[in-house]
PDB file of C-alpha atoms in Angstrom:
ATOM      1  CA  MET A   1    -144.941 -53.568 -24.643  1.00  0.00           C
ATOM      2  CA  ALA A   2    -141.657 -51.813 -25.682  1.00  0.00           C
ATOM      3  CA  SER A   3    -142.794 -48.264 -27.390  1.00  0.00           C
ATOM      4  CA  SER A   4    -142.263 -47.757 -31.294  1.00  0.00           C
ATOM      5  CA  ARG A   5    -139.426 -44.751 -29.668  1.00  0.00           C
ATOM      6  CA  ASP A   6    -137.698 -48.097 -27.579  1.00  0.00           C
ATOM      7  CA  ARG A   7    -137.345 -50.150 -30.626  1.00  0.00           C
ATOM      8  CA  GLN A   8    -136.018 -47.608 -32.883  1.00  0.00           C
ATOM      9  CA  ARG A   9    -133.075 -46.422 -30.339  1.00  0.00           C
ATOM     10  CA  ARG A  10    -132.472 -50.382 -29.908  1.00  0.00           C
ATOM     11  CA  LEU A  11    -132.655 -50.950 -34.254  1.00  0.00           C
ATOM     12  CA  ALA A  12    -130.318 -47.316 -34.136  1.00  0.00           C
ATOM     13  CA  ARG A  13    -127.845 -48.871 -31.173  1.00  0.00           C
ATOM     14  CA  GLU A  14    -127.608 -52.254 -32.656  1.00  0.00           C
ATOM     15  CA  LYS A  15    -127.217 -50.789 -36.459  1.00  0.00           C
ATOM     16  CA  LEU A  16    -124.181 -48.130 -35.082  1.00  0.00           C
ATOM     17  CA  ASP A  17    -122.352 -51.477 -33.271  1.00  0.00           C
ATOM     18  CA  ARG A  18    -122.604 -53.488 -36.428  1.00  0.00           C
ATOM     19  CA  GLN A  19    -120.864 -50.415 -37.936  1.00  0.00           C
ATOM     20  CA  LEU A  20    -118.184 -49.953 -34.884  1.00  0.00           C
ATOM     21  CA  ALA A  21    -117.333 -53.951 -35.091  1.00  0.00           C
ATOM     22  CA  ARG A  22    -116.463 -53.227 -38.734  1.00  0.00           C
ATOM     23  CA  ARG A  23    -114.102 -49.987 -38.555  1.00  0.00           C
ATOM     24  CA  ALA A  24    -112.551 -52.206 -35.593  1.00  0.00           C
ATOM     25  CA  ALA A  25    -111.812 -55.617 -37.927  1.00  0.00           C
ATOM     26  CA  ALA A  26    -110.573 -53.627 -40.715  1.00  0.00           C
ATOM     27  CA  ALA A  27    -108.115 -51.722 -38.377  1.00  0.00           C
ATOM     28  CA  ARG A  28    -106.839 -55.081 -37.205  1.00  0.00           C
ATOM     29  CA  ARG A  29    -106.379 -56.865 -40.746  1.00  0.00           C
ATOM     30  CA  ARG A  30    -103.940 -53.010 -41.573  1.00  0.00           C
ATOM     31  CA  ARG A  31    -102.044 -53.775 -38.154  1.00  0.00           C
ATOM     32  CA  ARG A  32    -101.633 -57.821 -39.630  1.00  0.00           C
ATOM     33  CA  ILE A  33    -100.688 -56.177 -42.929  1.00  0.00           C
ATOM     34  CA  GLN A  34     -98.512 -54.236 -41.196  1.00  0.00           C
ATOM     35  CA  ALA A  35     -96.649 -56.765 -39.086  1.00  0.00           C
ATOM     36  CA  GLY A  36     -96.059 -58.864 -42.116  1.00  0.00           C
ATOM     37  CA  VAL A  37     -94.429 -56.385 -44.403  1.00  0.00           C
ATOM     38  CA  GLY A  38     -92.129 -55.582 -41.306  1.00  0.00           C
ATOM     39  CA  ALA A  39     -91.761 -59.262 -40.497  1.00  0.00           C
ATOM     40  CA  ALA A  40     -90.459 -60.604 -44.122  1.00  0.00           C
ATOM     41  CA  ALA A  41     -89.702 -58.063 -46.207  1.00  0.00           C
ATOM     42  CA  VAL A  42     -88.241 -60.111 -48.824  1.00  0.00           C
ATOM     43  CA  LEU A  43     -91.968 -61.106 -49.689  1.00  0.00           C
ATOM     44  CA  ILE A  44     -93.105 -57.654 -49.522  1.00  0.00           C
ATOM     45  CA  LEU A  45     -94.296 -57.949 -53.122  1.00  0.00           C
ATOM     46  CA  VAL A  46     -96.210 -61.095 -52.177  1.00  0.00           C
ATOM     47  CA  ILE A  47     -97.547 -59.151 -49.282  1.00  0.00           C
ATOM     48  CA  ALA A  48     -98.542 -55.891 -50.494  1.00  0.00           C
ATOM     49  CA  GLY A  49    -100.201 -57.923 -53.124  1.00  0.00           C
ATOM     50  CA  ALA A  50    -102.719 -60.170 -50.391  1.00  0.00           C
ATOM     51  CA  ALA A  51    -102.344 -56.603 -48.862  1.00  0.00           C
ATOM     52  CA  TRP A  52    -104.534 -55.349 -52.334  1.00  0.00           C
ATOM     53  CA  GLY A  53    -106.430 -58.316 -52.352  1.00  0.00           C
ATOM     54  CA  ILE A  54    -107.561 -57.069 -48.463  1.00  0.00           C
ATOM     55  CA  GLY A  55    -108.609 -54.367 -49.429  1.00  0.00           C
ATOM     56  CA  ALA A  56    -110.746 -55.047 -52.252  1.00  0.00           C
ATOM     57  CA  PHE A  57    -112.566 -57.785 -49.455  1.00  0.00           C
ATOM     58  CA  ASP A  58    -112.975 -54.271 -47.421  1.00  0.00           C
ATOM     59  CA  ARG A  59    -114.645 -52.643 -50.719  1.00  0.00           C
ATOM     60  CA  ASP A  60    -117.618 -54.576 -50.324  1.00  0.00           C
ATOM     61  CA  PRO A  61    -120.914 -53.233 -50.877  1.00  0.00           C
ATOM     62  CA  ASP A  62    -121.257 -53.817 -47.294  1.00  0.00           C
ATOM     63  CA  GLU A  63    -118.286 -51.973 -46.000  1.00  0.00           C
ATOM     64  CA  LYS A  64    -118.178 -49.576 -48.035  1.00  0.00           C
ATOM     65  CA  LYS A  65    -121.705 -48.524 -46.938  1.00  0.00           C
ATOM     66  CA  ALA A  66    -120.686 -49.249 -43.132  1.00  0.00           C
ATOM     67  CA  ALA A  67    -117.857 -46.516 -44.386  1.00  0.00           C
ATOM     68  CA  GLU A  68    -119.789 -43.964 -45.568  1.00  0.00           C
ATOM     69  CA  ASP A  69    -122.935 -43.553 -43.105  1.00  0.00           C
ATOM     70  CA  VAL A  70    -120.879 -43.477 -40.143  1.00  0.00           C
ATOM     71  CA  CYS A  71    -123.308 -41.585 -37.602  1.00  0.00           C
ATOM     72  CA  LEU A  72    -127.181 -41.523 -36.681  1.00  0.00           C
ATOM     73  CA  TRP A  73    -128.530 -38.805 -35.386  1.00  0.00           C
ATOM     74  CA  THR A  74    -131.815 -39.067 -33.527  1.00  0.00           C
ATOM     75  CA  PRO A  75    -134.602 -36.213 -33.399  1.00  0.00           C
ATOM     76  CA  GLN A  76    -135.768 -34.791 -30.069  1.00  0.00           C
ATOM     77  CA  ASP A  77    -139.307 -32.714 -29.788  1.00  0.00           C
ATOM     78  CA  ALA A  78    -137.852 -28.888 -29.658  1.00  0.00           C
ATOM     79  CA  ALA A  79    -141.332 -28.007 -29.337  1.00  0.00           C
ATOM     80  CA  GLY A  80    -142.019 -30.180 -25.850  1.00  0.00           C
ATOM     81  CA  ASN A  81    -138.202 -29.681 -24.552  1.00  0.00           C
ATOM     82  CA  THR A  82    -138.115 -25.529 -24.845  1.00  0.00           C
ATOM     83  CA  ASN A  83    -134.543 -25.470 -23.861  1.00  0.00           C
ATOM     84  CA  LEU A  84    -133.221 -27.642 -27.010  1.00  0.00           C
ATOM     85  CA  LYS A  85    -132.435 -25.276 -29.971  1.00  0.00           C
ATOM     86  CA  ASP A  86    -132.068 -26.569 -33.314  1.00  0.00           C
ATOM     87  CA  VAL A  87    -129.560 -26.064 -35.677  1.00  0.00           C
ATOM     88  CA  GLY A  88    -130.227 -29.343 -37.695  1.00  0.00           C
ATOM     89  CA  THR A  89    -128.300 -31.965 -37.950  1.00  0.00           C
ATOM     90  CA  PRO A  90    -124.592 -33.049 -38.591  1.00  0.00           C
ATOM     91  CA  ALA A  91    -124.234 -35.406 -41.993  1.00  0.00           C
ATOM     92  CA  THR A  92    -124.516 -38.716 -41.854  1.00  0.00           C
ATOM     93  CA  THR A  93    -121.852 -39.670 -44.438  1.00  0.00           C
ATOM     94  CA  GLY A  94    -118.414 -38.917 -45.680  1.00  0.00           C
ATOM     95  CA  LEU A  95    -117.632 -38.341 -41.961  1.00  0.00           C
ATOM     96  CA  PRO A  96    -113.581 -38.844 -41.127  1.00  0.00           C
ATOM     97  CA  THR A  97    -113.165 -42.191 -38.956  1.00  0.00           C
ATOM     98  CA  ALA A  98    -109.414 -41.487 -38.295  1.00  0.00           C
ATOM     99  CA  GLY A  99    -107.596 -38.641 -37.137  1.00  0.00           C
ATOM    100  CA  THR A 100    -107.911 -35.548 -35.186  1.00  0.00           C
ATOM    101  CA  ARG A 101    -109.009 -32.125 -34.529  1.00  0.00           C
ATOM    102  CA  THR A 102    -108.786 -28.866 -32.870  1.00  0.00           C
ATOM    103  CA  MET A 103    -111.690 -27.713 -30.235  1.00  0.00           C
ATOM    104  CA  THR A 104    -109.823 -24.208 -28.744  1.00  0.00           C
ATOM    105  CA  VAL A 105    -112.143 -23.306 -26.126  1.00  0.00           C
ATOM    106  CA  THR A 106    -111.914 -19.624 -25.448  1.00  0.00           C
ATOM    107  CA  THR A 107    -113.885 -18.037 -21.876  1.00  0.00           C
ATOM    108  CA  ASN A 108    -113.693 -15.205 -19.727  1.00  0.00           C
ATOM    109  CA  GLN A 109    -111.400 -17.226 -17.444  1.00  0.00           C
ATOM    110  CA  GLY A 110    -108.138 -17.404 -18.440  1.00  0.00           C
ATOM    111  CA  ALA A 111    -105.935 -18.850 -21.401  1.00  0.00           C
ATOM    112  CA  PRO A 112    -107.745 -20.286 -24.118  1.00  0.00           C
ATOM    113  CA  ILE A 113    -108.178 -24.440 -23.955  1.00  0.00           C
ATOM    114  CA  THR A 114    -107.472 -26.077 -26.824  1.00  0.00           C
ATOM    115  CA  ALA A 115    -108.098 -30.085 -26.220  1.00  0.00           C
ATOM    116  CA  GLN A 116    -107.581 -32.554 -29.415  1.00  0.00           C
ATOM    117  CA  LEU A 117    -110.782 -34.585 -30.253  1.00  0.00           C
ATOM    118  CA  ASP A 118    -110.106 -38.440 -31.866  1.00  0.00           C
ATOM    119  CA  LEU A 119    -111.526 -39.540 -34.719  1.00  0.00           C
ATOM    120  CA  ALA A 120    -111.104 -42.803 -34.418  1.00  0.00           C
ATOM    121  CA  THR A 121    -112.551 -43.627 -31.159  1.00  0.00           C
ATOM    122  CA  ALA A 122    -115.945 -41.127 -31.396  1.00  0.00           C
ATOM    123  CA  PRO A 123    -116.080 -39.851 -34.515  1.00  0.00           C
ATOM    124  CA  CYS A 124    -119.384 -38.903 -34.411  1.00  0.00           C
ATOM    125  CA  ALA A 125    -119.057 -36.885 -31.292  1.00  0.00           C
ATOM    126  CA  GLY A 126    -116.046 -34.885 -33.376  1.00  0.00           C
ATOM    127  CA  ALA A 127    -118.951 -34.451 -35.988  1.00  0.00           C
ATOM    128  CA  SER A 128    -121.103 -33.275 -33.606  1.00  0.00           C
ATOM    129  CA  MET A 129    -118.828 -30.540 -31.580  1.00  0.00           C
ATOM    130  CA  ALA A 130    -117.697 -29.761 -35.161  1.00  0.00           C
ATOM    131  CA  HIS A 131    -121.696 -29.414 -36.848  1.00  0.00           C
ATOM    132  CA  LEU A 132    -122.514 -26.876 -33.528  1.00  0.00           C
ATOM    133  CA  ALA A 133    -118.944 -24.814 -33.189  1.00  0.00           C
ATOM    134  CA  SER A 134    -120.122 -23.811 -36.822  1.00  0.00           C
ATOM    135  CA  LYS A 135    -123.376 -22.638 -35.568  1.00  0.00           C
ATOM    136  CA  ALA A 136    -121.570 -20.344 -32.638  1.00  0.00           C
ATOM    137  CA  PHE A 137    -123.857 -22.605 -30.837  1.00  0.00           C
ATOM    138  CA  TYR A 138    -121.314 -22.445 -27.760  1.00  0.00           C
ATOM    139  CA  ASP A 139    -120.364 -19.072 -28.494  1.00  0.00           C
ATOM    140  CA  ASN A 140    -121.610 -16.215 -25.330  1.00  0.00           C
ATOM    141  CA  THR A 141    -122.708 -19.332 -22.900  1.00  0.00           C
ATOM    142  CA  THR A 142    -121.670 -20.876 -19.871  1.00  0.00           C
ATOM    143  CA  CYS A 143    -120.727 -23.745 -18.043  1.00  0.00           C
ATOM    144  CA  HIS A 144    -123.124 -24.655 -15.930  1.00  0.00           C
ATOM    145  CA  GLU A 145    -121.756 -26.638 -13.252  1.00  0.00           C
ATOM    146  CA  ILE A 146    -118.634 -27.634 -10.723  1.00  0.00           C
ATOM    147  CA  THR A 147    -119.491 -31.697 -10.818  1.00  0.00           C
ATOM    148  CA  ALA A 148    -119.279 -33.270  -7.211  1.00  0.00           C
ATOM    149  CA  GLU A 149    -116.799 -35.980  -9.770  1.00  0.00           C
ATOM    150  CA  GLY A 150    -113.957 -33.254 -10.478  1.00  0.00           C
ATOM    151  CA  ALA A 151    -115.003 -31.445 -14.213  1.00  0.00           C
ATOM    152  CA  LEU A 152    -116.002 -28.598 -15.552  1.00  0.00           C
ATOM    153  CA  ARG A 153    -120.125 -28.912 -17.187  1.00  0.00           C
ATOM    154  CA  CYS A 154    -120.621 -27.027 -20.760  1.00  0.00           C
ATOM    155  CA  GLY A 155    -122.388 -26.774 -23.293  1.00  0.00           C
ATOM    156  CA  ASP A 156    -125.730 -25.964 -22.960  1.00  0.00           C
ATOM    157  CA  PRO A 157    -127.142 -22.651 -23.728  1.00  0.00           C
ATOM    158  CA  SER A 158    -130.031 -23.221 -21.471  1.00  0.00           C
ATOM    159  CA  GLY A 159    -127.409 -23.718 -18.253  1.00  0.00           C
ATOM    160  CA  THR A 160    -130.314 -25.910 -16.932  1.00  0.00           C
ATOM    161  CA  GLY A 161    -128.579 -29.133 -17.873  1.00  0.00           C
ATOM    162  CA  ILE A 162    -131.145 -29.941 -19.869  1.00  0.00           C
ATOM    163  CA  GLY A 163    -130.731 -28.250 -22.569  1.00  0.00           C
ATOM    164  CA  GLY A 164    -128.405 -28.501 -26.085  1.00  0.00           C
ATOM    165  CA  PRO A 165    -129.616 -29.090 -30.324  1.00  0.00           C
ATOM    166  CA  ALA A 166    -132.332 -31.217 -31.247  1.00  0.00           C
ATOM    167  CA  TYR A 167    -130.446 -34.070 -31.764  1.00  0.00           C
ATOM    168  CA  THR A 168    -129.186 -36.751 -29.273  1.00  0.00           C
ATOM    169  CA  PHE A 169    -126.302 -39.108 -30.403  1.00  0.00           C
ATOM    170  CA  TYR A 170    -124.969 -42.959 -28.840  1.00  0.00           C
ATOM    171  CA  ASP A 171    -122.438 -42.464 -26.637  1.00  0.00           C
ATOM    172  CA  GLU A 172    -118.840 -44.515 -28.732  1.00  0.00           C
ATOM    173  CA  ASP A 173    -115.493 -44.512 -26.110  1.00  0.00           C
ATOM    174  CA  VAL A 174    -117.266 -45.085 -22.617  1.00  0.00           C
ATOM    175  CA  PRO A 175    -113.644 -47.015 -20.834  1.00  0.00           C
ATOM    176  CA  ASP A 176    -114.244 -50.059 -18.790  1.00  0.00           C
ATOM    177  CA  PRO A 177    -114.102 -49.378 -14.909  1.00  0.00           C
ATOM    178  CA  ALA A 178    -110.688 -49.474 -14.268  1.00  0.00           C
ATOM    179  CA  PRO A 179    -108.981 -51.940 -11.595  1.00  0.00           C
ATOM    180  CA  SER A 180    -109.084 -50.493  -7.779  1.00  0.00           C
ATOM    181  CA  ALA A 181    -105.822 -48.301  -6.527  1.00  0.00           C
ATOM    182  CA  SER A 182    -105.480 -51.061  -3.957  1.00  0.00           C
ATOM    183  CA  ALA A 183    -105.635 -54.217  -6.551  1.00  0.00           C
ATOM    184  CA  ALA A 184    -103.009 -52.046  -9.289  1.00  0.00           C
ATOM    185  CA  PRO A 185    -102.192 -49.039  -7.452  1.00  0.00           C
ATOM    186  CA  ASP A 186    -100.364 -48.523 -11.383  1.00  0.00           C
ATOM    187  CA  SER A 187    -103.339 -48.417 -12.932  1.00  0.00           C
ATOM    188  CA  SER A 188    -104.583 -45.544 -14.788  1.00  0.00           C
ATOM    189  CA  PRO A 189    -107.720 -44.010 -13.283  1.00  0.00           C
ATOM    190  CA  ALA A 190    -110.994 -44.435 -15.947  1.00  0.00           C
ATOM    191  CA  TYR A 191    -111.056 -40.705 -16.332  1.00  0.00           C
ATOM    192  CA  PRO A 192    -107.319 -39.299 -16.167  1.00  0.00           C
ATOM    193  CA  LYS A 193    -107.272 -34.973 -15.573  1.00  0.00           C
ATOM    194  CA  GLY A 194    -107.683 -33.658 -18.547  1.00  0.00           C
ATOM    195  CA  THR A 195    -109.936 -35.647 -20.323  1.00  0.00           C
ATOM    196  CA  VAL A 196    -113.181 -34.500 -22.152  1.00  0.00           C
ATOM    197  CA  ALA A 197    -115.936 -37.009 -22.884  1.00  0.00           C
ATOM    198  CA  MET A 198    -119.435 -35.984 -23.223  1.00  0.00           C
ATOM    199  CA  ILE A 199    -122.488 -36.209 -20.804  1.00  0.00           C
ATOM    200  CA  GLY A 200    -125.664 -37.659 -21.984  1.00  0.00           C
ATOM    201  CA  ASN A 201    -129.443 -36.386 -20.479  1.00  0.00           C
ATOM    202  CA  PRO A 202    -130.327 -39.241 -20.069  1.00  0.00           C
ATOM    203  CA  PRO A 203    -127.133 -40.842 -20.120  1.00  0.00           C
ATOM    204  CA  GLY A 204    -126.609 -42.643 -23.158  1.00  0.00           C
ATOM    205  CA  GLN A 205    -127.681 -39.767 -25.313  1.00  0.00           C
ATOM    206  CA  ASN A 206    -125.570 -37.043 -26.117  1.00  0.00           C
ATOM    207  CA  GLY A 207    -126.188 -33.732 -27.915  1.00  0.00           C
ATOM    208  CA  SER A 208    -123.811 -30.729 -26.840  1.00  0.00           C
ATOM    209  CA  GLN A 209    -122.778 -30.859 -22.815  1.00  0.00           C
ATOM    210  CA  PHE A 210    -119.105 -31.555 -21.796  1.00  0.00           C
ATOM    211  CA  LEU A 211    -117.006 -31.964 -19.297  1.00  0.00           C
ATOM    212  CA  ILE A 212    -113.439 -31.330 -18.656  1.00  0.00           C
ATOM    213  CA  PHE A 213    -112.380 -32.841 -15.453  1.00  0.00           C
ATOM    214  CA  PHE A 214    -109.636 -31.113 -13.509  1.00  0.00           C
ATOM    215  CA  LYS A 215    -108.382 -34.154 -11.860  1.00  0.00           C
ATOM    216  CA  ASP A 216    -108.482 -37.735 -11.928  1.00  0.00           C
ATOM    217  CA  PHE A 217    -111.749 -39.836 -11.767  1.00  0.00           C
ATOM    218  CA  ASN A 218    -112.346 -43.242 -11.737  1.00  0.00           C
ATOM    219  CA  PRO A 219    -115.854 -44.227 -10.598  1.00  0.00           C
ATOM    220  CA  GLU A 220    -117.161 -47.857 -10.234  1.00  0.00           C
ATOM    221  CA  LYS A 221    -118.927 -47.613 -13.488  1.00  0.00           C
ATOM    222  CA  PRO A 222    -117.470 -44.882 -16.274  1.00  0.00           C
ATOM    223  CA  ALA A 223    -120.886 -43.478 -17.140  1.00  0.00           C
ATOM    224  CA  TYR A 224    -119.435 -41.311 -19.647  1.00  0.00           C
ATOM    225  CA  SER A 225    -118.042 -41.548 -23.392  1.00  0.00           C
ATOM    226  CA  ILE A 226    -114.400 -40.588 -24.387  1.00  0.00           C
ATOM    227  CA  ILE A 227    -114.679 -37.554 -26.317  1.00  0.00           C
ATOM    228  CA  GLY A 228    -110.432 -36.475 -26.378  1.00  0.00           C
ATOM    229  CA  LYS A 229    -107.961 -35.217 -24.016  1.00  0.00           C
ATOM    230  CA  VAL A 230    -106.763 -31.334 -22.981  1.00  0.00           C
ATOM    231  CA  THR A 231    -103.420 -30.372 -24.979  1.00  0.00           C
ATOM    232  CA  GLY A 232    -103.721 -26.395 -23.665  1.00  0.00           C
ATOM    233  CA  GLY A 233    -105.248 -24.522 -21.112  1.00  0.00           C
ATOM    234  CA  LEU A 234    -105.102 -26.725 -18.800  1.00  0.00           C
ATOM    235  CA  ASP A 235    -104.074 -24.393 -15.897  1.00  0.00           C
ATOM    236  CA  THR A 236    -107.474 -22.191 -16.940  1.00  0.00           C
ATOM    237  CA  VAL A 237    -109.527 -25.354 -16.740  1.00  0.00           C
ATOM    238  CA  GLU A 238    -107.686 -26.369 -12.975  1.00  0.00           C
ATOM    239  CA  LYS A 239    -108.510 -22.347 -12.002  1.00  0.00           C
ATOM    240  CA  ILE A 240    -112.066 -22.605 -12.994  1.00  0.00           C
ATOM    241  CA  GLY A 241    -112.452 -26.294 -10.588  1.00  0.00           C
ATOM    242  CA  ALA A 242    -111.207 -24.037  -7.470  1.00  0.00           C
ATOM    243  CA  LEU A 243    -114.002 -21.016  -7.896  1.00  0.00           C
ATOM    244  CA  PRO A 244    -116.840 -21.321  -5.146  1.00  0.00           C
ATOM    245  CA  THR A 245    -120.068 -22.676  -5.709  1.00  0.00           C
ATOM    246  CA  VAL A 246    -123.527 -21.790  -4.976  1.00  0.00           C
ATOM    247  CA  ASP A 247    -126.846 -23.537  -5.122  1.00  0.00           C
ATOM    248  CA  ASN A 248    -128.249 -24.002  -8.396  1.00  0.00           C
ATOM    249  CA  GLY A 249    -131.406 -23.526  -8.281  1.00  0.00           C
ATOM    250  CA  SER A 250    -132.315 -27.227  -7.300  1.00  0.00           C
ATOM    251  CA  GLY A 251    -130.534 -28.273  -4.355  1.00  0.00           C
ATOM    252  CA  ASP A 252    -127.428 -28.535  -5.418  1.00  0.00           C
ATOM    253  CA  LYS A 253    -124.266 -26.583  -4.482  1.00  0.00           C
ATOM    254  CA  VAL A 254    -122.594 -26.618  -8.076  1.00  0.00           C
ATOM    255  CA  LYS A 255    -122.621 -23.467  -9.947  1.00  0.00           C
ATOM    256  CA  PRO A 256    -119.623 -21.356 -10.257  1.00  0.00           C
ATOM    257  CA  LYS A 257    -120.390 -18.167  -7.905  1.00  0.00           C
ATOM    258  CA  THR A 258    -118.872 -16.301 -10.622  1.00  0.00           C
ATOM    259  CA  ASP A 259    -120.109 -16.907 -13.967  1.00  0.00           C
ATOM    260  CA  VAL A 260    -117.984 -19.164 -15.895  1.00  0.00           C
ATOM    261  CA  VAL A 261    -118.517 -17.413 -19.913  1.00  0.00           C
ATOM    262  CA  ILE A 262    -117.907 -19.607 -23.228  1.00  0.00           C
ATOM    263  CA  GLN A 263    -116.838 -16.561 -25.193  1.00  0.00           C
ATOM    264  CA  SER A 264    -116.057 -18.919 -28.500  1.00  0.00           C
ATOM    265  CA  LEU A 265    -116.185 -22.188 -29.510  1.00  0.00           C
ATOM    266  CA  THR A 266    -114.574 -23.529 -32.617  1.00  0.00           C
ATOM    267  CA  VAL A 267    -113.139 -27.059 -34.256  1.00  0.00           C
ATOM    268  CA  SER A 268    -110.490 -27.478 -36.842  1.00  0.00           C
ATOM    269  CA  ASP A 269    -110.847 -29.205 -39.897  1.00  0.00           C
ATOM    270  CA  PRO A 270    -110.037 -33.299 -39.696  1.00  0.00           C
ATOM    271  CA  ASP A 271    -106.041 -33.731 -39.083  1.00  0.00           C
ATOM    272  CA  ALA A 272    -105.402 -37.270 -40.910  1.00  0.00           C
ATOM    273  CA  ALA A 273    -101.735 -36.973 -40.194  1.00  0.00           C
ATOM    274  CA  ALA A 274    -101.996 -36.968 -36.544  1.00  0.00           C
ATOM    275  CA  THR A 275    -103.084 -40.947 -35.522  1.00  0.00           C
ATOM    276  CA  THR A 276    -100.970 -40.380 -32.667  1.00  0.00           C
ATOM    277  CA  PRO A 277    -100.776 -37.765 -29.703  1.00  0.00           C
ATOM    278  CA  THR A 278     -98.568 -34.805 -29.754  1.00  0.00           C
ATOM    279  CA  ALA A 279     -96.331 -34.005 -26.993  1.00  0.00           C
ATOM    280  CA  PRO A 280     -98.329 -32.635 -24.224  1.00  0.00           C
ATOM    281  CA  ALA A 281     -98.183 -28.586 -24.024  1.00  0.00           C
ATOM    282  CA  SER A 282     -97.602 -26.213 -21.316  1.00  0.00           C
ATOM    283  CA  GLY A 283    -100.942 -27.160 -18.783  1.00  0.00           C
ATOM    284  CA  ALA A 284    -101.689 -30.739 -19.885  1.00  0.00           C
ATOM    285  CA  PRO A 285    -102.033 -33.701 -18.991  1.00  0.00           C
ATOM    286  CA  SER A 286     -99.090 -36.414 -19.440  1.00  0.00           C
ATOM    287  CA  ALA A 287    -101.600 -39.459 -19.889  1.00  0.00           C
ATOM    288  CA  SER A 288    -103.956 -39.773 -22.470  1.00  0.00           C
ATOM    289  CA  PRO A 289    -107.265 -40.873 -21.369  1.00  0.00           C
ATOM    290  CA  SER A 290    -107.997 -44.059 -20.832  1.00  0.00           C
ATOM    291  CA  ALA A 291    -110.210 -45.602 -23.242  1.00  0.00           C
ATOM    292  CA  GLY A 292    -111.526 -48.882 -22.475  1.00  0.00           C
TER     293      GLY A 292
END
């Protein structure tokens, strides 16, 4: 028989799925309205009236509640896992679900790394990163792993791989498996170089740990939820990725031989106008991460 915690997680997952489905449906309605305006300018007043009517439909109580109650934060036992650090939880209501936030990671290894966090596809991750950054959660912590998949793993103050805040949240944007190179030679990998993604322990229970890919990664079964992309300082990420590694104490040669210290990590206020990616900065990836 499933435990009460398993049942709670399943219900929470179902609730989040319903909320994401509502947002996707609302986005599809908006696109249909915009297409209609472009195709029939002579009927603009009629279409505007219809758009208002659809907007009123969007504001029914269920839709309004879904828009307000965006994210679910699942408490974790900080007493049972001393690697967890309790800094409270982000808000659950009034969170932005469009636009972007800018994350800036300053390390001891070169120029700052900037990344654009996508609030349309990963609003909860954006809210969580902003909350933790406001608590200086990431400051003076180490990126404890250079993964075999070609990513820098950061965000665990304990440096153990099992640390984080005293809450978790679910995956939002895990890509579909990308076609193999032989089947579709021009297809993009699931995680292009420059992708920023959450990594949970166990998978699907995300906290504070994140990956920054310094090379393309195209697994058969993607498991990391994409939250954004690097827009500057990719050369710093590549430099860190080239550092020699040593045993991390568990038999895996993944710990950077030279400490990679996050001196500060900040997240900007939402930029609601930034609904489309800006031109990549120097050292940034040429393509956006591919979402499923």
